Backbone as a ProteinNet text record, in pm:
[ID]
protein_1_A
[PRIMARY]
EGEGKEQLGGAKHVPVGAEFEDELVPGYTESEFKVARWAELQASDTVLYSPPLSSLGQQWKLKVYPNGSGAAKGTFVSAFL
[TERTIARY]
1584.8	1647.1	1591.5	1649.3	1607.2	1468.5	1411	1276.8	1273.1	1166.3	1150.8	1231.1	1302.1	1381.1	1322.4	1324.3	1275.1	1383.3	1388.5	1479.9	1418.3	1494.6	1446.9	1555.2	1543	1641.2	1781.9	1798.2	1929	1977.7	1910	1948.5	1853	1901	1815.5	1736.9	1609.5	1521.1	1478.5	1505.2	1466.4	1367.2	1242.1	1144.9	1191.9	1166.2	1206.3	1079.8	1063.7	946	949.2	835.8	822.8	910.6	953.2	1035.7	1182.4	1219.6	1357.5	1398.8	1519.1	1568.5	1721.7	1777.1	1921.5	1947.8	2073.4	2105.4	2050.3	2018.7	1962.3	1809.6	1749.5	1604	1558.7	1502	1462	1341.6	1320.1	1203.2	1075.3	966.4	838.2	774.4	707.5	629.2	484.5	396.9	256.7	169.5	51.7	-42.9	-182.2	-284.5	-422.1	-485.8	-569.2	-646.3	-790.6	-867.9	-1006.3	-1098.6	-1197.2	-1291.5	-1432.7	-1500.3	-1640.1	-1731.9	-1850	-1953.4	-1904.9	-1836.7	-1777.7	-1880.6	-1996.3	-2098.8	-2145.5	-2160.6	-2201.7	-2095.5	-1969.6	-1859.9	-1844.1	-1873.1	-1863.6	-1965.4	-2073.8	-2178.5	-2150	-2036.9	-2003.8	-1868.7	-1830.4	-1699.1	-1596.1	-1618.5	-1530.3	-1389.6	-1289.3	-1149.8	-1103.1	-1042.4	-996	-844.4	-791.2	-647.3	-623.7	-531.7	-498.4	-413.7	-406.5	-308.7	-167.9	-70.9	65.2	125.8	203.3	280.2	427	506	648.1	724.4	803.2	882.7	1014.2	1124.7	1258.5	1285.2	1237	1262.6	1171.2	1074.2	981.1	840.8	760.7	620.4	537	444.3	358.6	212.6	126.7	-18.3	-83.1	-199.4	-281.2	-381.7	-403.8	-511	-606.8	-729.8	-824	-949.7	-988.2	-1113	-1206.4	-1299.1	-1386.7	-1466.4	-1501.2	-1577.9	-1489.2	-1359.8	-1267.7	-1226.1	-1123.3	-1069.2	-1036.1	-1055.7	-1022.8	-1103.5	-1036.2	-1103.2	-1168.1	-1126.2	-1181.8	-1305.7	-1339.4	-1451	-1580.8	-1647.1	-1774.7	-1763	-1639.9	-1619.5	-1528	-1417.5	-1317.9	-1280.8	-1227.2	-1167.3	-1029.5	-987.4	-852.9	-778.5	-655.5	-573	-432.3	-377.9	-244.4	-162.5	-36.2	54.3	135
-1117	-1136.4	-1261.1	-1300.2	-1420.6	-1407	-1519	-1522.1	-1444.4	-1363.8	-1285.8	-1156.9	-1126.3	-1003.9	-910	-781.4	-680.8	-573.3	-511	-399.5	-276.5	-202	-83.1	23.6	110.1	216	164.9	54.7	-2	-95.6	-97.3	-187.6	-306.3	-416.9	-534.8	-527.1	-552.3	-550.3	-693.4	-739.3	-873.6	-858.8	-902	-890.5	-965.1	-905.8	-964.1	-986.9	-1107.3	-1141.3	-1078	-1079.4	-1019.6	-1089.2	-1212.4	-1285.8	-1243.7	-1156	-1109.1	-1031.3	-1057.7	-986.9	-982.5	-868.5	-855.4	-742.2	-702.1	-600.7	-462.1	-437.7	-308.5	-309.1	-425.3	-437.3	-525.7	-464.2	-544.6	-633.1	-733.3	-819.5	-740.7	-789.5	-722.4	-760.5	-666.2	-689.3	-666.4	-754.2	-734.8	-742.9	-684.8	-681.9	-663.8	-694.3	-673	-565.8	-484.6	-383.2	-403	-470.1	-501.7	-394.2	-356.9	-252.5	-309.2	-300.1	-344.1	-226.8	-257.4	-157.7	-57.5	-106	-19.1	72.7	17.9	98.7	212.9	184.3	287.4	396.1	355.9	451.6	536.4	478.8	555.7	668.5	653.6	756	865.2	857	954.8	1019.6	1111.1	1176.1	1114.6	989	918.6	903.9	919.9	895.5	777.4	678.1	558	555.6	500	479.5	332	272.4	132	118.6	-2	-25.2	-6.8	27.3	47.4	-80.7	-64.6	-172.7	-133.9	-219.6	-192.8	-263.9	-187.3	-244.2	-168.6	-241.5	-183.6	-71.5	-89.8	7.7	128.7	131.1	243.8	199.2	289.3	263.5	328.9	253.8	301.8	281.4	368.8	354.5	398.3	341.7	389.7	489.9	595.2	690.2	678.3	634.1	601.9	687	748.2	822.5	738.9	662.6	576.4	653.1	778.6	858.8	953.6	932.9	1016.7	1141.9	1205.2	1327.6	1422.9	1551.5	1651.6	1630.2	1631.5	1615.7	1478.1	1380	1243.9	1225.6	1326.2	1314	1280.2	1177.5	1136.6	1048.2	1026.1	949	827.9	848.5	743.7	733.4	620	606.8	672.2	736.6	794.4	723.3	685.7	617.6	676	701.9	759.2	674.5	658.1	580.7	677
-2783.1	-2654.3	-2589.2	-2474.6	-2403.5	-2343.8	-2311.2	-2254.4	-2122.9	-2103	-1981	-1979.3	-2086.9	-2091.6	-2194.9	-2163.9	-2256.1	-2270.1	-2385.4	-2404.1	-2340.7	-2263.5	-2196.1	-2207.5	-2306.8	-2325.3	-2345.5	-2416.2	-2441.6	-2331.9	-2217.8	-2108.6	-2106.9	-2056.4	-2045	-1914.8	-1924.7	-1809.2	-1779.5	-1659	-1618.3	-1503.2	-1520	-1411.1	-1286.2	-1169.9	-1042.3	-960.6	-909.5	-830.2	-692	-622.3	-489.6	-385.9	-412.7	-317	-321.6	-416.6	-430	-305	-254.4	-137.4	-143.7	-110.8	-94.9	3.8	20.8	120.5	85.6	-41.6	-82.4	-85.2	-106.5	-113.8	1.2	106.1	221.6	190.3	273.7	258.7	282.6	228.6	243.9	376.3	436.5	556.5	518.2	563.2	527.4	651	638.9	748.2	688.6	765.8	722.4	809.1	746	815.6	771.7	856.2	821.9	878.5	797.7	836.9	834.1	947.1	955.4	918	870.7	836.3	731.7	628	526.1	461.6	419.4	351.2	441.5	569.4	665.2	676.6	680	692	566.8	449.9	324.8	320.1	393.2	393.3	497.2	565.7	669.7	639.4	724	710.7	805.6	842	934.8	877.3	962.2	926.4	1011.1	947	1016.7	1022.4	1130.7	1145.5	1171.9	1099.4	1121.2	1247.1	1301.8	1408.4	1351.2	1434.7	1383.4	1326.5	1222.1	1161.2	1173.2	1232.8	1249.4	1138.4	1063.6	955.9	943.4	945.1	929	1029.3	1152.1	1256.8	1253.6	1164.7	1154	1191.1	1246	1274.5	1163.6	1109.2	1001	1038.6	990.5	1005.2	874.3	847.6	736.6	791.2	717	746.4	628.3	655.4	549.3	561.6	450.3	440	352.2	412	330.3	224.9	253.6	158.8	79	84	8	82.4	30.9	87.8	-25.3	-2.9	-105	-231.9	-347.6	-476.7	-493.5	-414	-423.3	-336.7	-256.1	-161.5	-234.4	-184.9	-241.8	-365.1	-414.2	-536	-514.2	-444.4	-424	-276.7	-238.1	-105.6	-111.7	-3.6	5.3	116.1	89.4	189.3	185.3	302	315	410	382.8	467	551
[MASK]
+++++++++++++++++++++++++++++++++++++++++++++++++++++++++++++++++++++++++++++++++

């Protein structure tokens, strides 16, 4: 097949970059959520909330457990949108 194309279950798959946009796939919105004193927070049961991010008419926030939540507690960071 042509360069950049792979066979996928009989259909041709063409990779699409992040800059792709059309009426079905909206543009990406990005934001930064910086956390100070990360090592200190990982040693506690602190829960962090990001400032709201507005995208496509919806308000979003991150809920972050620096020391993990549930089965990840003490091992991994947990983050929920």
